[in-house]
PDB file of C-alpha atoms in Angstrom:
ATOM      1  CA  LYS S 296     139.181  85.711  78.476  1.00 59.00           C
ATOM      2  CA  ILE S 297     135.724  84.403  77.918  1.00 61.00           C
ATOM      3  CA  ARG S 298     133.141  86.255  75.878  1.00 65.00           C
ATOM      4  CA  ILE S 299     129.407  85.675  76.560  1.00 67.00           C
ATOM      5  CA  PRO S 300     126.677  87.208  74.407  1.00 66.00           C
ATOM      6  CA  TYR S 301     123.855  88.410  76.618  1.00 64.00           C
ATOM      7  CA  LEU S 302     120.400  89.935  76.162  1.00 59.00           C
ATOM      8  CA  GLU S 303     118.989  93.169  77.668  1.00 59.00           C
ATOM      9  CA  PRO S 304     119.548  92.871  81.466  1.00 61.00           C
ATOM     10  CA  SER S 305     117.226  93.868  84.168  1.00 64.00           C
ATOM     11  CA  LYS S 306     117.656  96.978  86.226  1.00 68.00           C
ATOM     12  CA  ALA S 307     118.758  94.908  89.188  1.00 68.00           C
ATOM     13  CA  TYR S 308     121.367  93.490  86.994  1.00 73.00           C
ATOM     14  CA  ILE S 309     122.532  96.847  85.836  1.00 75.00           C
ATOM     15  CA  ASP S 310     122.762  98.082  89.425  1.00 79.00           C
ATOM     16  CA  LYS S 311     125.567  95.526  90.005  1.00 82.00           C
ATOM     17  CA  PHE S 312     127.800  97.422  87.503  1.00 86.00           C
ATOM     18  CA  LYS S 313     129.477 100.796  87.299  1.00 88.00           C
ATOM     19  CA  VAL S 314     130.454 102.725  84.149  1.00 86.00           C
ATOM     20  CA  ILE S 315     134.108 102.955  83.528  1.00 86.00           C
ATOM     21  CA  SER S 316     134.033 104.378  80.008  1.00 85.00           C
ATOM     22  CA  GLU S 317     131.835 105.825  77.353  1.00 81.00           C
ATOM     23  CA  LYS S 318     132.850 106.905  73.891  1.00 78.00           C
ATOM     24  CA  VAL S 319     131.625 107.525  70.284  1.00 74.00           C
ATOM     25  CA  ILE S 320     132.577 104.825  67.948  1.00 69.00           C
ATOM     26  CA  ASP S 321     131.620 106.311  64.527  1.00 69.00           C
ATOM     27  CA  LYS S 322     132.337 109.644  62.701  1.00 58.00           C
ATOM     28  CA  GLU S 323     128.628 110.603  62.454  1.00 63.00           C
ATOM     29  CA  GLY S 324     128.346 110.446  66.228  1.00 58.00           C
ATOM     30  CA  CYS S 325     125.202 108.427  66.163  1.00 67.00           C
ATOM     31  CA  LYS S 326     126.719 105.374  67.841  1.00 72.00           C
ATOM     32  CA  TYR S 327     128.646 104.999  71.009  1.00 72.00           C
ATOM     33  CA  HIS S 328     129.382 102.275  73.448  1.00 78.00           C
ATOM     34  CA  SER S 329     129.373 102.163  77.219  1.00 82.00           C
ATOM     35  CA  VAL S 330     131.739  99.909  79.210  1.00 85.00           C
ATOM     36  CA  MET S 331     130.614  98.832  82.664  1.00 85.00           C
ATOM     37  CA  GLU S 332     132.473  96.785  85.231  1.00 87.00           C
ATOM     38  CA  PHE S 333     131.044  94.494  87.894  1.00 86.00           C
ATOM     39  CA  LYS S 334     131.284  96.193  91.283  1.00 79.00           C
ATOM     40  CA  LYS S 335     132.207  93.285  93.393  1.00 75.00           C
ATOM     41  CA  LYS S 336     135.251  91.903  91.637  1.00 74.00           C
ATOM     42  CA  HIS S 337     138.269  89.859  92.511  1.00 79.00           C
ATOM     43  CA  PRO S 338     141.658  91.669  91.629  1.00 79.00           C
ATOM     44  CA  TYR S 339     142.195  89.170  88.841  1.00 84.00           C
ATOM     45  CA  PHE S 340     138.682  88.317  87.956  1.00 86.00           C
ATOM     46  CA  ASN S 341     136.850  90.867  85.946  1.00 86.00           C
ATOM     47  CA  ILE S 342     133.290  90.888  84.678  1.00 86.00           C
ATOM     48  CA  ILE S 343     132.750  93.680  82.019  1.00 86.00           C
ATOM     49  CA  LEU S 344     129.606  94.581  80.149  1.00 85.00           C
ATOM     50  CA  LYS S 345     130.029  96.263  76.825  1.00 84.00           C
ATOM     51  CA  THR S 346     127.004  97.867  75.186  1.00 82.00           C
ATOM     52  CA  THR S 347     126.796  99.469  71.650  1.00 81.00           C
ATOM     53  CA  PHE S 348     124.020 101.997  71.361  1.00 78.00           C
ATOM     54  CA  ILE S 349     122.571 103.939  68.442  1.00 77.00           C
ATOM     55  CA  LEU S 350     120.986 107.361  69.034  1.00 69.00           C
ATOM     56  CA  GLN S 351     117.459 107.728  67.457  1.00 66.00           C
ATOM     57  CA  GLU S 352     115.111 110.541  68.150  1.00 63.00           C
ATOM     58  CA  GLY S 353     116.732 113.102  70.468  1.00 62.00           C
ATOM     59  CA  ASP S 354     118.509 111.185  73.216  1.00 65.00           C
ATOM     60  CA  LYS S 355     116.504 108.072  72.854  1.00 69.00           C
ATOM     61  CA  LYS S 356     118.900 105.059  72.698  1.00 72.00           C
ATOM     62  CA  LYS S 357     118.438 101.723  71.027  1.00 76.00           C
ATOM     63  CA  ILE S 358     120.808  98.797  71.952  1.00 74.00           C
ATOM     64  CA  LEU S 359     122.483  97.310  68.982  1.00 76.00           C
ATOM     65  CA  LYS S 360     124.714  94.875  70.713  1.00 78.00           C
ATOM     66  CA  ARG S 361     125.502  93.828  74.243  1.00 79.00           C
ATOM     67  CA  LEU S 362     128.349  91.500  75.313  1.00 81.00           C
ATOM     68  CA  LEU S 363     129.380  90.209  78.647  1.00 82.00           C
ATOM     69  CA  TYR S 364     133.123  89.568  79.054  1.00 83.00           C
ATOM     70  CA  VAL S 365     134.616  87.415  81.781  1.00 85.00           C
ATOM     71  CA  GLU S 366     138.379  88.093  82.017  1.00 85.00           C
ATOM     72  CA  ILE S 367     140.357  85.935  84.311  1.00 87.00           C
ATOM     73  CA  ASN S 368     144.144  85.856  84.906  1.00 86.00           C
ATOM     74  CA  ILE S 369     144.381  82.159  85.883  1.00 88.00           C
ATOM     75  CA  PRO S 370     147.941  81.971  87.351  1.00 89.00           C
ATOM     76  CA  LYS S 371     147.451  85.217  89.265  1.00 88.00           C
ATOM     77  CA  PHE S 372     144.078  84.120  90.527  1.00 88.00           C
ATOM     78  CA  ILE S 373     145.299  80.764  91.774  1.00 88.00           C
ATOM     79  CA  TYR S 374     148.988  81.580  92.859  1.00 89.00           C
ATOM     80  CA  GLY S 375     149.005  85.284  93.399  1.00 89.00           C
ATOM     81  CA  ASN S 376     151.504  85.910  90.543  1.00 90.00           C
ATOM     82  CA  ASN S 377     151.728  84.888  86.889  1.00 88.00           C
ATOM     83  CA  VAL S 378     155.307  83.449  87.118  1.00 92.00           C
ATOM     84  CA  PHE S 379     154.048  80.050  87.878  1.00 89.00           C
ATOM     85  CA  GLU S 380     152.510  78.175  84.959  1.00 89.00           C
ATOM     86  CA  SER S 381     148.856  77.142  85.363  1.00 88.00           C
ATOM     87  CA  SER S 382     147.402  73.651  84.832  1.00 87.00           C
ATOM     88  CA  TYR S 383     144.319  72.328  83.244  1.00 87.00           C
ATOM     89  CA  LYS S 384     142.924  71.716  86.652  1.00 90.00           C
ATOM     90  CA  ASP S 385     143.448  75.435  87.545  1.00 90.00           C
ATOM     91  CA  LEU S 386     141.436  76.256  84.472  1.00 86.00           C
ATOM     92  CA  GLU S 387     138.638  73.914  85.548  1.00 88.00           C
ATOM     93  CA  ASP S 388     138.682  75.484  89.152  1.00 90.00           C
ATOM     94  CA  VAL S 389     138.498  79.029  87.791  1.00 88.00           C
ATOM     95  CA  ILE S 390     135.721  78.188  85.397  1.00 86.00           C
ATOM     96  CA  GLN S 391     133.681  76.806  88.319  1.00 88.00           C
ATOM     97  CA  PHE S 392     134.286  79.907  90.386  1.00 88.00           C
ATOM     98  CA  ALA S 393     133.267  82.108  87.586  1.00 86.00           C
ATOM     99  CA  GLN S 394     130.079  80.154  86.924  1.00 86.00           C
ATOM    100  CA  LYS S 395     129.155  80.478  90.646  1.00 87.00           C
ATOM    101  CA  VAL S 396     129.829  84.275  90.796  1.00 86.00           C
ATOM    102  CA  LEU S 397     127.699  84.844  87.644  1.00 83.00           C
ATOM    103  CA  LEU S 398     124.843  82.614  88.876  1.00 83.00           C
ATOM    104  CA  ASP S 399     124.900  83.893  92.449  1.00 84.00           C
ATOM    105  CA  ASN S 400     124.482  87.429  91.164  1.00 83.00           C
ATOM    106  CA  ASN S 401     121.901  86.591  88.632  1.00 80.00           C
ATOM    107  CA  ILE S 402     124.030  87.750  85.824  1.00 80.00           C
ATOM    108  CA  ILE S 403     123.583  84.697  83.613  1.00 75.00           C
ATOM    109  CA  ALA S 404     120.898  82.032  83.264  1.00 68.00           C
ATOM    110  CA  ARG S 405     121.388  78.886  85.100  1.00 70.00           C
ATOM    111  CA  LYS S 406     121.238  76.821  81.951  1.00 72.00           C
ATOM    112  CA  LEU S 407     124.317  78.649  80.534  1.00 73.00           C
ATOM    113  CA  ASN S 408     127.529  76.567  80.938  1.00 78.00           C
ATOM    114  CA  LEU S 409     130.658  78.540  80.733  1.00 79.00           C
ATOM    115  CA  LYS S 410     132.619  75.530  79.470  1.00 78.00           C
ATOM    116  CA  ALA S 411     130.528  75.605  76.273  1.00 79.00           C
ATOM    117  CA  VAL S 412     130.973  79.264  75.288  1.00 78.00           C
ATOM    118  CA  LYS S 413     133.486  80.489  72.717  1.00 75.00           C
ATOM    119  CA  LEU S 414     136.756  82.106  73.691  1.00 77.00           C
ATOM    120  CA  SER S 415     137.415  85.616  72.352  1.00 77.00           C
ATOM    121  CA  CYS S 416     140.993  85.657  73.448  1.00 80.00           C
ATOM    122  CA  LEU S 417     143.397  82.951  74.889  1.00 82.00           C
ATOM    123  CA  GLU S 418     146.797  83.691  76.178  1.00 85.00           C
ATOM    124  CA  ILE S 419     149.236  80.782  76.783  1.00 87.00           C
ATOM    125  CA  GLY S 420     152.638  81.417  78.502  1.00 89.00           C
ATOM    126  CA  ARG S 421     155.552  79.091  78.968  1.00 92.00           C
ATOM    127  CA  ASN S 422     158.632  79.702  80.949  1.00 95.00           C
ATOM    128  CA  ILE S 423     162.101  79.241  79.440  1.00 96.00           C
ATOM    129  CA  ILE S 424     164.969  79.075  82.153  1.00 96.00           C
ATOM    130  CA  VAL S 425     168.021  80.837  80.772  1.00 96.00           C
ATOM    131  CA  LEU S 426     171.477  82.085  81.962  1.00 95.00           C
ATOM    132  CA  ASN S 427     171.076  85.589  80.415  1.00 94.00           C
ATOM    133  CA  ALA S 428     167.637  86.733  79.372  1.00 91.00           C
ATOM    134  CA  LYS S 429     168.806  89.649  77.122  1.00 88.00           C
ATOM    135  CA  GLU S 430     171.275  87.577  75.218  1.00 90.00           C
ATOM    136  CA  PHE S 431     168.720  84.813  74.680  1.00 91.00           C
ATOM    137  CA  ILE S 432     166.089  87.300  73.460  1.00 87.00           C
ATOM    138  CA  ASP S 433     168.498  89.095  71.147  1.00 85.00           C
ATOM    139  CA  LEU S 434     169.504  85.736  69.622  1.00 86.00           C
ATOM    140  CA  ILE S 435     165.874  84.787  68.962  1.00 84.00           C
ATOM    141  CA  GLU S 436     165.050  88.216  67.607  1.00 79.00           C
ATOM    142  CA  GLN S 437     168.000  88.230  65.210  1.00 79.00           C
ATOM    143  CA  ASN S 438     166.719  85.070  63.543  1.00 77.00           C
ATOM    144  CA  THR S 439     163.103  86.296  62.883  1.00 72.00           C
ATOM    145  CA  SER S 440     163.716  87.479  59.335  1.00 61.00           C
ATOM    146  CA  SER S 441     162.801  83.980  58.101  1.00 58.00           C
ATOM    147  CA  TRP S 442     159.407  83.936  59.985  1.00 61.00           C
ATOM    148  CA  GLY S 443     157.517  85.126  56.832  1.00 58.00           C
ATOM    149  CA  GLN S 444     155.430  88.321  56.515  1.00 56.00           C
ATOM    150  CA  ASN S 445     154.712  88.834  60.278  1.00 57.00           C
ATOM    151  CA  GLU S 446     155.393  92.208  61.878  1.00 59.00           C
ATOM    152  CA  VAL S 447     158.499  91.981  64.023  1.00 59.00           C
ATOM    153  CA  LYS S 448     159.081  94.577  66.701  1.00 57.00           C
ATOM    154  CA  LEU S 449     161.785  94.757  69.315  1.00 53.00           C
ATOM    155  CA  THR S 450     160.239  96.830  72.054  1.00 53.00           C
ATOM    156  CA  PRO S 451     160.334  97.388  75.793  1.00 49.00           C
ATOM    157  CA  TYR S 452     157.609  95.185  77.193  1.00 48.00           C
ATOM    158  CA  LYS S 453     154.455  97.046  78.247  1.00 47.00           C
ATOM    159  CA  THR S 454     155.736  99.257  81.037  1.00 44.00           C
ATOM    160  CA  GLY S 455     159.002 100.310  79.348  1.00 51.00           C
ATOM    161  CA  THR S 456     161.494  98.761  81.789  1.00 52.00           C
ATOM    162  CA  GLY S 457     161.207  95.233  80.491  1.00 67.00           C
ATOM    163  CA  TYR S 458     162.908  93.787  77.552  1.00 81.00           C
ATOM    164  CA  GLY S 459     161.494  91.593  74.743  1.00 83.00           C
ATOM    165  CA  PHE S 460     159.856  91.606  71.340  1.00 81.00           C
ATOM    166  CA  VAL S 461     156.565  90.813  69.714  1.00 80.00           C
ATOM    167  CA  ILE S 462     155.785  89.076  66.443  1.00 78.00           C
ATOM    168  CA  ARG S 463     152.187  89.449  65.241  1.00 73.00           C
ATOM    169  CA  ASN S 464     149.714  89.096  62.439  1.00 72.00           C
ATOM    170  CA  LYS S 465     146.036  89.780  62.081  1.00 72.00           C
ATOM    171  CA  HIS S 466     145.061  86.775  64.172  1.00 75.00           C
ATOM    172  CA  ARG S 467     147.927  85.858  66.452  1.00 78.00           C
ATOM    173  CA  GLN S 468     150.706  87.307  68.618  1.00 80.00           C
ATOM    174  CA  LEU S 469     153.894  85.735  69.858  1.00 83.00           C
ATOM    175  CA  SER S 470     156.163  87.442  72.397  1.00 86.00           C
ATOM    176  CA  PHE S 471     159.433  86.713  74.166  1.00 89.00           C
ATOM    177  CA  TYR S 472     160.307  88.823  77.127  1.00 91.00           C
ATOM    178  CA  ASP S 473     162.297  89.015  80.312  1.00 92.00           C
ATOM    179  CA  LYS S 474     159.853  87.841  82.971  1.00 93.00           C
ATOM    180  CA  ASN S 475     162.026  88.916  85.931  1.00 93.00           C
ATOM    181  CA  LEU S 476     162.160  92.570  84.680  1.00 89.00           C
ATOM    182  CA  GLU S 477     158.406  92.494  83.804  1.00 88.00           C
ATOM    183  CA  ILE S 478     157.247  91.348  87.255  1.00 89.00           C
ATOM    184  CA  LYS S 479     159.800  93.562  89.118  1.00 87.00           C
ATOM    185  CA  GLU S 480     158.243  96.621  87.464  1.00 85.00           C
ATOM    186  CA  SER S 481     154.536  95.497  87.344  1.00 84.00           C
ATOM    187  CA  ASP S 482     154.346  93.969  90.910  1.00 88.00           C
ATOM    188  CA  PRO S 483     157.633  94.860  92.835  1.00 90.00           C
ATOM    189  CA  THR S 484     156.265  93.961  96.291  1.00 93.00           C
ATOM    190  CA  ASN S 485     155.104  90.385  95.206  1.00 92.00           C
ATOM    191  CA  PRO S 486     157.148  87.807  97.215  1.00 93.00           C
ATOM    192  CA  ILE S 487     158.008  85.945  94.038  1.00 93.00           C
ATOM    193  CA  CYS S 488     160.442  88.726  93.216  1.00 93.00           C
ATOM    194  CA  ASN S 489     162.584  87.730  96.227  1.00 94.00           C
ATOM    195  CA  ILE S 490     162.291  84.079  95.491  1.00 94.00           C
ATOM    196  CA  LEU S 491     163.576  84.527  91.906  1.00 94.00           C
ATOM    197  CA  LYS S 492     166.488  86.703  93.134  1.00 93.00           C
ATOM    198  CA  GLU S 493     167.449  84.326  96.026  1.00 95.00           C
ATOM    199  CA  LYS S 494     167.378  81.298  93.835  1.00 94.00           C
ATOM    200  CA  ASN S 495     168.997  83.170  90.887  1.00 95.00           C
ATOM    201  CA  ILE S 496     166.327  81.984  88.588  1.00 95.00           C
ATOM    202  CA  LYS S 497     166.187  83.913  85.172  1.00 95.00           C
ATOM    203  CA  ILE S 498     163.041  83.481  83.033  1.00 96.00           C
ATOM    204  CA  VAL S 499     162.192  84.323  79.452  1.00 94.00           C
ATOM    205  CA  ARG S 500     158.493  84.066  78.920  1.00 93.00           C
ATOM    206  CA  LEU S 501     157.137  82.853  75.695  1.00 92.00           C
TER     207      LEU S 501
END
């Protein structure tokens, strides 16, 4: 995920987005934020505009902060699933695509280089091929007591049918989960499900 600070856009720019949520963000009710999503998006390529407002006289609004987020699932974008691990070249290709979409739609200035912006979030995944995912995950989880003051939680992974656990602190998160179960639940019609089954490949995702 790449975060791009951006100034007040033109109306033509705003027309390219649709509101997906609005909510109050403080107890006094004088601030709220609006989340807008780019209308012409790729399934695994999202452009989101988050704006924080403050209400002044009546319904008059003043913008406090506006941020543009580009969120890309690189392996899904390149391969159609996130079982395959992506490469540095994949990252380069996706950054070039993102830059072109943003420029072609006049969302960013031509002088802005996406390679130079700061990341707000980075998720890195590695595959571990195992004989039994549950036994492997249980063994790792049983030895996490020596990992310091991190919060350790054995939990169904996201959708409730997967299996794994998460270790997190204020800045980082590390998870081990059964990748076969996760993709079977989240994307059961994806051809990769049959490939994993036919080849009897069992993956724990780190």
